[in-house]
GROMACS .gro file of C-alpha atoms in nm:
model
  423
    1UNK     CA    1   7.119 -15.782 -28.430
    2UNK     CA    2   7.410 -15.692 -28.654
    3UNK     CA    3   7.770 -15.832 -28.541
    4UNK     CA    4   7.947 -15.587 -28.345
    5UNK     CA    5   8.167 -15.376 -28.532
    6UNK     CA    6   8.363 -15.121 -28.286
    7UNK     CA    7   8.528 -14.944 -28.518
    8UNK     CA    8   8.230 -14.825 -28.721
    9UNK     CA    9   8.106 -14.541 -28.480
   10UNK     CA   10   7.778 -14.618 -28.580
   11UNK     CA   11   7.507 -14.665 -28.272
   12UNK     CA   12   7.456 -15.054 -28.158
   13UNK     CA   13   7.135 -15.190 -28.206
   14UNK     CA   14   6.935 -15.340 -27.954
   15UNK     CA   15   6.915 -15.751 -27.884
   16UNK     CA   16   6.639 -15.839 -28.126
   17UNK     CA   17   6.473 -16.172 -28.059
   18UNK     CA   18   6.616 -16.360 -28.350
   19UNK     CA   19   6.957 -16.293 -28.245
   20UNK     CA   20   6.897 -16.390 -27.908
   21UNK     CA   21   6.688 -16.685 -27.972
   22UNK     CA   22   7.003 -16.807 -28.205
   23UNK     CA   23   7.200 -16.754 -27.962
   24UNK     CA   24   7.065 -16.908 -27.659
   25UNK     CA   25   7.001 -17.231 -27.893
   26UNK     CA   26   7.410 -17.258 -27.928
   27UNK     CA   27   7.534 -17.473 -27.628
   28UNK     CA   28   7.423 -17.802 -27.479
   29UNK     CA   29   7.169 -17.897 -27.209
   30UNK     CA   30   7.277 -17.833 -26.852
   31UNK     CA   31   6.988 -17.786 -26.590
   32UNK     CA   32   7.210 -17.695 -26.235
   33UNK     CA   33   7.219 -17.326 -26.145
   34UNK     CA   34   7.250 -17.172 -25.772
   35UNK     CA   35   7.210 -16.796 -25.623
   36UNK     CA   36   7.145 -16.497 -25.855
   37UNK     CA   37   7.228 -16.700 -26.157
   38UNK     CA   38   6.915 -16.969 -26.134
   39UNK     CA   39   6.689 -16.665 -26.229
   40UNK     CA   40   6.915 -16.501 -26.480
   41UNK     CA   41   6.981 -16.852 -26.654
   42UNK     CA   42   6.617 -16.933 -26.690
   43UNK     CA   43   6.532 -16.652 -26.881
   44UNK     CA   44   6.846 -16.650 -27.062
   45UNK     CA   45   6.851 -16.985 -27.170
   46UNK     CA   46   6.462 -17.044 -27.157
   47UNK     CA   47   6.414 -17.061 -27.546
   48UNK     CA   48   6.759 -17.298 -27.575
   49UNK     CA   49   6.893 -17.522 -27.269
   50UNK     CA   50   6.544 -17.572 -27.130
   51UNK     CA   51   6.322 -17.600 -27.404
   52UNK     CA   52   6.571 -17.856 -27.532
   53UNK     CA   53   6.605 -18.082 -27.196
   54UNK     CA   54   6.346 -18.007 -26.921
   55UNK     CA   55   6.377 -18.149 -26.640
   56UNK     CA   56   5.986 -18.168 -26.613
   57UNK     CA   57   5.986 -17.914 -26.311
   58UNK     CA   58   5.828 -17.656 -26.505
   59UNK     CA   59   6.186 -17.426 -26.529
   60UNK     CA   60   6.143 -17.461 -26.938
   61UNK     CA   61   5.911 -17.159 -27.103
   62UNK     CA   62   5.957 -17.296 -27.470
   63UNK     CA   63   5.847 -17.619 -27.552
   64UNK     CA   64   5.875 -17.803 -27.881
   65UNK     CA   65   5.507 -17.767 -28.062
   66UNK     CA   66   5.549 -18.068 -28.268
   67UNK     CA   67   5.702 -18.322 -27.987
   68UNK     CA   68   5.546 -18.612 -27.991
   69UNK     CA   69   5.513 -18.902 -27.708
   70UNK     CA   70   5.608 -18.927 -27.455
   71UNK     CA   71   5.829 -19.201 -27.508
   72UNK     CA   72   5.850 -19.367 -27.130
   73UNK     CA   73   6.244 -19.477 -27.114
   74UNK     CA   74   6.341 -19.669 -26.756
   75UNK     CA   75   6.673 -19.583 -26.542
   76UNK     CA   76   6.804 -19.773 -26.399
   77UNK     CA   77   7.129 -20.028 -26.370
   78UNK     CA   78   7.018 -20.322 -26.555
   79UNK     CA   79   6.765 -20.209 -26.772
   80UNK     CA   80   6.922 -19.818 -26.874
   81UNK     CA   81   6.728 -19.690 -27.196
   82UNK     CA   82   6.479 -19.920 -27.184
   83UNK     CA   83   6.140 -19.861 -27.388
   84UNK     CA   84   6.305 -19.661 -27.675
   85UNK     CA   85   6.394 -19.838 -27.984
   86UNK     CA   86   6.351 -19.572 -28.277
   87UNK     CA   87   6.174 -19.288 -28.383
   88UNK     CA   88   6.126 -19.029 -28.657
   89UNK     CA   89   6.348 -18.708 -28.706
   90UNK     CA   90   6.233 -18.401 -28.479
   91UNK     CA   91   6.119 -18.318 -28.131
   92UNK     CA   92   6.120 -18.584 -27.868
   93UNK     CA   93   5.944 -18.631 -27.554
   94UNK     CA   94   6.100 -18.872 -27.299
   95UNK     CA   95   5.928 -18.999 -26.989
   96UNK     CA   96   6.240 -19.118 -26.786
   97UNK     CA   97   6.161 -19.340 -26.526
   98UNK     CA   98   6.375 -19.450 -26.221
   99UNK     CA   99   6.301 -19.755 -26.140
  100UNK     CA  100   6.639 -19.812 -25.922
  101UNK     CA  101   6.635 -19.772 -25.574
  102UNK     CA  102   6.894 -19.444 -25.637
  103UNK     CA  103   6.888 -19.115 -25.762
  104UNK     CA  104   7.034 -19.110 -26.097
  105UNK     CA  105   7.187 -18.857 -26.382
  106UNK     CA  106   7.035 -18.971 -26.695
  107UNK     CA  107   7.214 -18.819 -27.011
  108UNK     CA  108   7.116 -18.856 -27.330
  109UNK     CA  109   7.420 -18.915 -27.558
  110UNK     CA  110   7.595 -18.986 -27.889
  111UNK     CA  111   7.783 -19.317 -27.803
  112UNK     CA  112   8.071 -19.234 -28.051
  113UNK     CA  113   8.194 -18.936 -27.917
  114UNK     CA  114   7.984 -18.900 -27.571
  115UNK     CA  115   7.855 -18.566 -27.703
  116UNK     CA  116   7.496 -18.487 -27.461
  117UNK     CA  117   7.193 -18.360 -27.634
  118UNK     CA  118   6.965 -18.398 -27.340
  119UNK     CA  119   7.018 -18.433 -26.939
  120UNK     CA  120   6.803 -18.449 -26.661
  121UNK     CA  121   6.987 -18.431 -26.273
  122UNK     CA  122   6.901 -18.603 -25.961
  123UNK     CA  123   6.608 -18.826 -26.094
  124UNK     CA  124   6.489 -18.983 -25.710
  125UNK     CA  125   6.364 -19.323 -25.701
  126UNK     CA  126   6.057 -19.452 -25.804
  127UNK     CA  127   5.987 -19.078 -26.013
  128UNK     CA  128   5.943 -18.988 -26.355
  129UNK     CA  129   6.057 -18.656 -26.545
  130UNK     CA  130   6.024 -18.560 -26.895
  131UNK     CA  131   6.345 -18.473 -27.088
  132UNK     CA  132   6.251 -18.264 -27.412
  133UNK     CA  133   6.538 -18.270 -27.729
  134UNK     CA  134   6.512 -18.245 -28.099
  135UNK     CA  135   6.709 -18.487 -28.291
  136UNK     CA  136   6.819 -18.517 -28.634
  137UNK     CA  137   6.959 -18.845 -28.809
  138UNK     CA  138   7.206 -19.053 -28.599
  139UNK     CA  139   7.307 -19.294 -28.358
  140UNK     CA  140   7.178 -19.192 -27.959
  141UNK     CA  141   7.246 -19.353 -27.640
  142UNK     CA  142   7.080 -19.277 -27.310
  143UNK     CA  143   7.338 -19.310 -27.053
  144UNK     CA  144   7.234 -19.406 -26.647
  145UNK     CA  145   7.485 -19.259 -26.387
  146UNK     CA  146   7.322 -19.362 -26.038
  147UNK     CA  147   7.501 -19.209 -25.735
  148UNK     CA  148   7.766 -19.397 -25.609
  149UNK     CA  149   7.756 -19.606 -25.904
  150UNK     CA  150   7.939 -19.664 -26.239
  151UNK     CA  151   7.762 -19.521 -26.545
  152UNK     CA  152   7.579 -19.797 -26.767
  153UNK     CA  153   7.528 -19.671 -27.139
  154UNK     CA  154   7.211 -19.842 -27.286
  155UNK     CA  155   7.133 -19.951 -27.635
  156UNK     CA  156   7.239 -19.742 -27.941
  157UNK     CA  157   6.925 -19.643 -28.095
  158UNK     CA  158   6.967 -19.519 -28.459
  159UNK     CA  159   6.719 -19.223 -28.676
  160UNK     CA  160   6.721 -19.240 -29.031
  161UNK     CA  161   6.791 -18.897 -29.154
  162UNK     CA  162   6.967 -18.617 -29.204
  163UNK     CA  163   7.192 -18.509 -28.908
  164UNK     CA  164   7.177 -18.157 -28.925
  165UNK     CA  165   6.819 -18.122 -28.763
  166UNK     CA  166   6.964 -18.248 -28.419
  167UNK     CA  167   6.956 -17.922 -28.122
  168UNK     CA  168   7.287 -17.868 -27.981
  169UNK     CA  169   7.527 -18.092 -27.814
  170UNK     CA  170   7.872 -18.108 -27.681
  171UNK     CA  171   8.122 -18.323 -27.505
  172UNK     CA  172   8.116 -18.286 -27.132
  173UNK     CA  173   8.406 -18.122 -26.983
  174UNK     CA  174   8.482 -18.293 -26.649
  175UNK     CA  175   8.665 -18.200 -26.321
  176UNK     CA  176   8.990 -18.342 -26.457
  177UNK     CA  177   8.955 -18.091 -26.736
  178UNK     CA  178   8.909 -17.794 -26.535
  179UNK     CA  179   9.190 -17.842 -26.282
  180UNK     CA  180   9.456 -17.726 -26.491
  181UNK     CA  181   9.232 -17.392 -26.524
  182UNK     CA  182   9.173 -17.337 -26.165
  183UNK     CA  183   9.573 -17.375 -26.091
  184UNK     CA  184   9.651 -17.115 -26.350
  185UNK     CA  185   9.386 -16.894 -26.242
  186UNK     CA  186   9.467 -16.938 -25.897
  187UNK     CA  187   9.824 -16.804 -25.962
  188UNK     CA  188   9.729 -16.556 -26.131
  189UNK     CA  189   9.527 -16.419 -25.853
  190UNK     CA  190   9.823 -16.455 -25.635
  191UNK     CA  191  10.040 -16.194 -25.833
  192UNK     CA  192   9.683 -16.008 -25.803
  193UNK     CA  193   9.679 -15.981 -25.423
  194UNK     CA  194  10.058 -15.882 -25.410
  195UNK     CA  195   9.965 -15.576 -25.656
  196UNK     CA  196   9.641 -15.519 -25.485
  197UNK     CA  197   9.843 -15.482 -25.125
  198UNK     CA  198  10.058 -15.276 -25.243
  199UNK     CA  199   9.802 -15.033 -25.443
  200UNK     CA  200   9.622 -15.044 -25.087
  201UNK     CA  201   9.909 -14.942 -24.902
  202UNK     CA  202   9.900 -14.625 -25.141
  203UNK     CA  203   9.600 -14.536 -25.027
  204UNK     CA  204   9.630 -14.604 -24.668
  205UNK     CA  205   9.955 -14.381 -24.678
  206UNK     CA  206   9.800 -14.106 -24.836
  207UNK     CA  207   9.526 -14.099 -24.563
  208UNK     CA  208   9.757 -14.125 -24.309
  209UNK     CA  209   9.954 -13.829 -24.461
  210UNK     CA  210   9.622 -13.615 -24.416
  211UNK     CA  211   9.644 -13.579 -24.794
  212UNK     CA  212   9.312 -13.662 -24.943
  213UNK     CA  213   9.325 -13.529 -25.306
  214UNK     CA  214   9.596 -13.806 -25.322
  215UNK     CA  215   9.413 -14.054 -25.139
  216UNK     CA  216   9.119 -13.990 -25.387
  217UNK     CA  217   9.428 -14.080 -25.734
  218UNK     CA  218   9.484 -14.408 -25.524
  219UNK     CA  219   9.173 -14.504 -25.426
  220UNK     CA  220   9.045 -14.651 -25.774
  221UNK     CA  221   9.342 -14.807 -25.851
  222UNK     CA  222   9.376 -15.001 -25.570
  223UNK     CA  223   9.001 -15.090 -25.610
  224UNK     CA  224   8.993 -15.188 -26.041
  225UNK     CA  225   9.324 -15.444 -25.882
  226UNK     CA  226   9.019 -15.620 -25.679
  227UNK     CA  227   8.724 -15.585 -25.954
  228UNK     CA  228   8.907 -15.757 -26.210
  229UNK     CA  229   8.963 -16.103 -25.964
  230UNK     CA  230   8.558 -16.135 -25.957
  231UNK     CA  231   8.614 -16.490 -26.042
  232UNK     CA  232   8.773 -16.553 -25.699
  233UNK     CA  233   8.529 -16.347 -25.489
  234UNK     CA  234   8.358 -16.660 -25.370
  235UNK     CA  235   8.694 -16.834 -25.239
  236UNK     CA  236   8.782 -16.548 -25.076
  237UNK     CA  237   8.505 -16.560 -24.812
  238UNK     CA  238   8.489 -16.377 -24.525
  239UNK     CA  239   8.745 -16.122 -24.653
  240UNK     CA  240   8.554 -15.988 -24.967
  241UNK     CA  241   8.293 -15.848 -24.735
  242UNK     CA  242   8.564 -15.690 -24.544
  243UNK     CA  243   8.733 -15.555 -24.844
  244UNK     CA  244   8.480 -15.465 -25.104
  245UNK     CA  245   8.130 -15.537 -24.933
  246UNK     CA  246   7.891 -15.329 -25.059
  247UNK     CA  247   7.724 -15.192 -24.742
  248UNK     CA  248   7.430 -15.042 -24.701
  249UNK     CA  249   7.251 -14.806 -25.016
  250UNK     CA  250   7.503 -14.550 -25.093
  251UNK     CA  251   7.225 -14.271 -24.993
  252UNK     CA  252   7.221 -14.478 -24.632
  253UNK     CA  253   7.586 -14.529 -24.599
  254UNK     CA  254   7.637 -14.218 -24.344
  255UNK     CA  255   7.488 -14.381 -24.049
  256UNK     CA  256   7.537 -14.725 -24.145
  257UNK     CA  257   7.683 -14.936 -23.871
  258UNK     CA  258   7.991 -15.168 -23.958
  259UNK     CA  259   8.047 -15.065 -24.299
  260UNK     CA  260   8.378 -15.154 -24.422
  261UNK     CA  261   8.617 -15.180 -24.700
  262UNK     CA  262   8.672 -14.989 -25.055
  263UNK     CA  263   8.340 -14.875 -25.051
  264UNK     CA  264   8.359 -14.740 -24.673
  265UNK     CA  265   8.645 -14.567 -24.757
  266UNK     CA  266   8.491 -14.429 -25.131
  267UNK     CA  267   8.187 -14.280 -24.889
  268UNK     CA  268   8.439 -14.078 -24.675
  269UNK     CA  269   8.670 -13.956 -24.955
  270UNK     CA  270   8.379 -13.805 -25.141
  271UNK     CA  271   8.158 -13.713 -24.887
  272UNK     CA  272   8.365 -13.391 -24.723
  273UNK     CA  273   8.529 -13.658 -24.434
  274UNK     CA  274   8.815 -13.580 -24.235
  275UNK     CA  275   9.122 -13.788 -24.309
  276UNK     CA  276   9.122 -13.833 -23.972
  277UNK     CA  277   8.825 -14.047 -23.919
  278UNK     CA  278   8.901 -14.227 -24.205
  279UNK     CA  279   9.243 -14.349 -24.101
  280UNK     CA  280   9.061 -14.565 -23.893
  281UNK     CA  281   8.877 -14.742 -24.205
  282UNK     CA  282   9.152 -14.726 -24.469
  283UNK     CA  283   9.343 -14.919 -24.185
  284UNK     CA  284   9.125 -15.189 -24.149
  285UNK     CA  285   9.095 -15.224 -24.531
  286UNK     CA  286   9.467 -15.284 -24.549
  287UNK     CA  287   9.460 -15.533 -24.303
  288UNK     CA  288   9.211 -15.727 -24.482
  289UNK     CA  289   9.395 -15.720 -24.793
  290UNK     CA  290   9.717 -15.808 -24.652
  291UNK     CA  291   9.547 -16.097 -24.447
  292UNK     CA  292   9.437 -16.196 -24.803
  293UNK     CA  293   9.749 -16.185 -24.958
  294UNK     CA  294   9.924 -16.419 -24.675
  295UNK     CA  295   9.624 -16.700 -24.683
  296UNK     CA  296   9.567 -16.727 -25.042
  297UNK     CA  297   9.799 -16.909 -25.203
  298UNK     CA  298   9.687 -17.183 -24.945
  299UNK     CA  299   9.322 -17.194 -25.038
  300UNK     CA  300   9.216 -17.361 -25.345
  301UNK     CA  301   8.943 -17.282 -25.648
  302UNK     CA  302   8.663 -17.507 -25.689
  303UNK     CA  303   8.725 -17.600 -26.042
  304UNK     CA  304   8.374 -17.696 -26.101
  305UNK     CA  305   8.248 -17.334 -26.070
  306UNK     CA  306   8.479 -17.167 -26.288
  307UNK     CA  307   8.243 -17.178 -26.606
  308UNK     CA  308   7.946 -16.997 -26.353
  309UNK     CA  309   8.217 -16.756 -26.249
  310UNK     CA  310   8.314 -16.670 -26.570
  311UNK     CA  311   7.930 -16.568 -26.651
  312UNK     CA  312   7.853 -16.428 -26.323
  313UNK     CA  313   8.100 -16.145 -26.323
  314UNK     CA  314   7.965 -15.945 -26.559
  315UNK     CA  315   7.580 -16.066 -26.506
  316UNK     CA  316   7.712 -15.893 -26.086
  317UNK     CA  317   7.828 -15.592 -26.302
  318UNK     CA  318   7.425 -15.538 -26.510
  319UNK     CA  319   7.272 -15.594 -26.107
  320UNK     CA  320   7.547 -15.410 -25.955
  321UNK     CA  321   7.743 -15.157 -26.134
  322UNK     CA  322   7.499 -14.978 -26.416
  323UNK     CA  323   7.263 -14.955 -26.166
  324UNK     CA  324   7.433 -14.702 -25.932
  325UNK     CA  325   7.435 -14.960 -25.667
  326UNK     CA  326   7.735 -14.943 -25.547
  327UNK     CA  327   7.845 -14.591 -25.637
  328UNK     CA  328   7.958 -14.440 -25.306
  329UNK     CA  329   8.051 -14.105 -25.493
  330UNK     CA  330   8.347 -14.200 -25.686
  331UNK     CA  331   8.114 -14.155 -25.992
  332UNK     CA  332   8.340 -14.427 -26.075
  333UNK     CA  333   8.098 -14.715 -26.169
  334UNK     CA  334   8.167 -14.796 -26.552
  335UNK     CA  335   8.571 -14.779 -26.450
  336UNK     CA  336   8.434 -15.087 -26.210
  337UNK     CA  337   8.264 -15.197 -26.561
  338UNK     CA  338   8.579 -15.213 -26.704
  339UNK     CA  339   8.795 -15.385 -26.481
  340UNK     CA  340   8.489 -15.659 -26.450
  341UNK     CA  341   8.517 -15.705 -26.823
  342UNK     CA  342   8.886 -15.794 -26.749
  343UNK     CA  343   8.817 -16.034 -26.522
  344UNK     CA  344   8.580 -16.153 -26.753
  345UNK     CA  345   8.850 -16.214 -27.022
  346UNK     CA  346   9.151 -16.360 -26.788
  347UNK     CA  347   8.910 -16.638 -26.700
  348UNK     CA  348   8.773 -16.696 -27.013
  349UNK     CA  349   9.154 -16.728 -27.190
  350UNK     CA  350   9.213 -16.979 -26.966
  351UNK     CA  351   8.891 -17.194 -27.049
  352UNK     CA  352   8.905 -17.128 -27.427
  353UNK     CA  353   9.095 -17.492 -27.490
  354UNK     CA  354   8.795 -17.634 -27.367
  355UNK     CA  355   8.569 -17.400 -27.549
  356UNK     CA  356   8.669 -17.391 -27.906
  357UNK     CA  357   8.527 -17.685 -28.040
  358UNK     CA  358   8.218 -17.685 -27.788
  359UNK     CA  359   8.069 -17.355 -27.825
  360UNK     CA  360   8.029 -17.251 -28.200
  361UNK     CA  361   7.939 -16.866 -28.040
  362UNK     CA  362   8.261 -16.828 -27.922
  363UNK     CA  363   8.364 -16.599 -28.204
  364UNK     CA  364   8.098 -16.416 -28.157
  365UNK     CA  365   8.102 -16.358 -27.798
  366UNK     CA  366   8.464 -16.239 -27.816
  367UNK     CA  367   8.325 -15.958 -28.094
  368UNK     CA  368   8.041 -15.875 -27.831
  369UNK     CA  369   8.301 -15.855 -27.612
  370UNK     CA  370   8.579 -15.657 -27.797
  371UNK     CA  371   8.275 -15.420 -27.886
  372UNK     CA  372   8.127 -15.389 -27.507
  373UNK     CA  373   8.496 -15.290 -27.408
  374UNK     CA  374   8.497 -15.046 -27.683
  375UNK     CA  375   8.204 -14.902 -27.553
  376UNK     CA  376   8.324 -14.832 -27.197
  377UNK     CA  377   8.701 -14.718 -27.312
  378UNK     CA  378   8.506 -14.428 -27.463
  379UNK     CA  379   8.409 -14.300 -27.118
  380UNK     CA  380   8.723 -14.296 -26.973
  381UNK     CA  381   9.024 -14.077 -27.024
  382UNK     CA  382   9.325 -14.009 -26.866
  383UNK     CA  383   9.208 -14.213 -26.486
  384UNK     CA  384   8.869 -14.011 -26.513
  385UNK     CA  385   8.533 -14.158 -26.574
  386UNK     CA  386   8.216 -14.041 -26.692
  387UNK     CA  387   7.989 -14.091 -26.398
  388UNK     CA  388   7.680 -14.317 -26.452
  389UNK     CA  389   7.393 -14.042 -26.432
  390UNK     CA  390   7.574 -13.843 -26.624
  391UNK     CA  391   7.532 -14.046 -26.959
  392UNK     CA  392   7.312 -13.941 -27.193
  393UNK     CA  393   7.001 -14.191 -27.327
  394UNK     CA  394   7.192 -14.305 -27.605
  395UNK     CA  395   7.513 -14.382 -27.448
  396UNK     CA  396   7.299 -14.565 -27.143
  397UNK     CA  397   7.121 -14.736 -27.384
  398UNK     CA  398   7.421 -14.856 -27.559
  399UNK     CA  399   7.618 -14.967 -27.197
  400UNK     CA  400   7.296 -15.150 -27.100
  401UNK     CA  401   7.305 -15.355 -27.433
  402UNK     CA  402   7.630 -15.434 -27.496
  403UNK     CA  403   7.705 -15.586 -27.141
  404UNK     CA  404   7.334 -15.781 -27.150
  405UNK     CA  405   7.423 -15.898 -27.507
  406UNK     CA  406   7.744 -16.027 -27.318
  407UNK     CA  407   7.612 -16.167 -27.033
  408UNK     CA  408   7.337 -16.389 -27.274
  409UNK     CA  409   7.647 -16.505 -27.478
  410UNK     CA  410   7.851 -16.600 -27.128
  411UNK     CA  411   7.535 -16.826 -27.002
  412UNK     CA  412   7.605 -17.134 -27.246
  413UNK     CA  413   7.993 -17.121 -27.118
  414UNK     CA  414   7.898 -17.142 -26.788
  415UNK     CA  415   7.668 -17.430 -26.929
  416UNK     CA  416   7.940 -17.630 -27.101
  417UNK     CA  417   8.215 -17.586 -26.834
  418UNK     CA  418   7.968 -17.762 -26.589
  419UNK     CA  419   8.192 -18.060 -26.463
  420UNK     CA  420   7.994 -18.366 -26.546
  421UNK     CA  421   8.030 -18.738 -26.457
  422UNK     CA  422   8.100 -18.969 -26.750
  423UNK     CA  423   8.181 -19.261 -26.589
   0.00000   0.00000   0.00000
């Protein structure tokens, strides 16, 4: 696949394998995922992360032909990186064994700048998983990190060679790293919720006023404010079902029972409802933003899940979004796009200190990115959007590639920005 070049009007080209494959192979080996993103990471990353450092649970679908061994290595306090004292450039095979009687983080390291090729998480006593790498010539360390324990670093081992066959690697960026990010990104949602109150209150006024053409101008204003915090949607609890839950399927929503929030609202406005019966629901959506607004700035980010976040919004917007999902007949899903791309960038800004010299892509995702927000600016004009169906093949195609040619390049960031021990 070409690099992205939004100024050239000519059509994108679809993800071709080599591109991907190059790309997934660009960030170091981190094997923790949880909800929606375990399934989307695993194929993502298949042919990079996990073909580079399974954790022997059968989650890696590309395996090093040539690996040799394995090499059985022990784990344990007094004896970490035991059983490996050389080998030969190329793929390796390691059969770590716990010996200790704790589970144990076993990383696989460059002792002179703590760089990981190669990690395996929550090795239980007495077990034995295989960690897959490919290493060039250099110096390698495996390092032991039992629970509750101080890391022990075992014996340097050294490869004669040339260094520039080794798979990726990075320094770990660790909680301490992150919490800087998750204050500024925490008050930066703050201002958020005082402009999304008072974009709600537009709307709420305008339905009270019996005036629904107006209510219909505020209504996706108020609701791109909320879209473009998606990194805070999981902090925000019980109130992001109440303000932007997605409800039953839009074709279902009439006789849905306890359906609430931007979308509930959406439903009415474009469905022929009476601003009467939907003063009752643009109410309760302003309540539940100004609730929001009041109890915020006492909650606080997890710092640790701000690299997932920053992946996750947009992967939400290929599930959610450009499938019509949560279209309540605004027709105003790729504006949604749009705002989620937003989000996407505010978070990312704030980790780019820690992703410059870690992830080599990073250029390249911000062209992806520049190009997929190219793509969608061209289907809105003036506060009106081209409605999803109503895209041609061409343009759909295009939408559909540029956000999953995002979303690929987002998976190693929330990869590196996985807080890891290192002590």
């Amino acid at each position: 696949m070409r690099d992205p070049d939004p100024g050239s009007g000519q059509e994108p080209a679809e993800p071709d394998e080599g591109s991907a494959a190059a790309a997934r192979k660009a960030w170091p080996p981190r094997g923790r995922r949880t909800g929606a993103a375990l399934a989307v990471a695993v194929v993502a990353v298949g042919a990079g992360v996990w073909a580079l450092a399974s954790s022997g649970d059968g989650s890696s679908d590309a395996k090093p032909a040539a690996a040799k061994g394995p090499t059985t290595v022990e784990v344990s306090p007094s004896a970490c990186g035991k059983g490996w004292s050389g080998a030969t450039p190329g793929p390796q095979v390691f059969a770590l064994s716990n010996t200790s009687s704790s589970a144990a983080e076993v990383d696989l390291t460059d002792p002179a700048t703590g760089a990981v090729y190669g990690e395996v998480e929550g090795l239980a006593p007495g077990t034995t998983r295989e960690m897959r790498v490919v290493l060039g010539g250099g110096s390698y360390a495996f390092k032991c990190l039992p629970d509750d324990a101080d890391a022990v670093t075992g014996p340097t081992v050294t490869i004669a060679g040339a260094s520039t066959g080794s798979g990726p690697a990075a320094v770990p960026v660790t909680q301490h790293d992150l919490i800087p990010v998750a204050i500024s990104y925490q008050q930066w949602v703050t201002a958020k919720t005082v402009e999304l109150a008072d974009r709600t209150d537009e709307l709420k006024r305008a339905v009270d006023d019996g005036d629904l053409a107006a209510a219909r101008e505020a209504w996706l204003p108020a609701h791109l404010v909320y879209e473009r915090m998606g990194a805070a949607y999981d902090a925000f609890g019980e109130a992001d079902a109440a303000i932007n839950g997605a409800g039953p399927a839009p074709a279902d929503a009439a006789s849905a029972k306890d359906f609430e929030g931007f979308h509930r609202v959406e439903y009415g406005l474009w469905h022929g409802e009476s601003a009467a019966s939907l003063r009752g629901p643009a109410d309760r959506l302003s309540q539940a933003v100004h609730a929001l607004r009041d109890s915020w700035p006492q909650e606080r980010l997890d710092p640790a899940q701000l690299g997932l976040r920053a992946h996750e919004i947009l992967e939400a917007t290929a599930q959610s979004e450009l499938t019509g999902r949560t279209d309540y007949g605004s027709g105003t899903s790729l504006a949604t796009a749009r705002a989620n791309l937003d989000g996407t960038r505010e978070l990312l800004g704030l980790l780019r200190p820690l992703l410059t010299s870690r992830y080599p892509e990073l250029p390249r995702l911000d062209a992806w990115l520049d190009r997929t927000q190219h793509t969608l600016d061209g289907f809105g004009a003036g506060g009106r959007w081209t409605p999803l169906d109503r895209l041609g093949r061409q343009d759909r195609q295009r939408v559909n590639s540029d956000i999953g040619q995002a979303v690929e390049l987002l998976a190693p960031v929330a990869t590196i920005c996985d807080a890891r021990r290192t002590a």
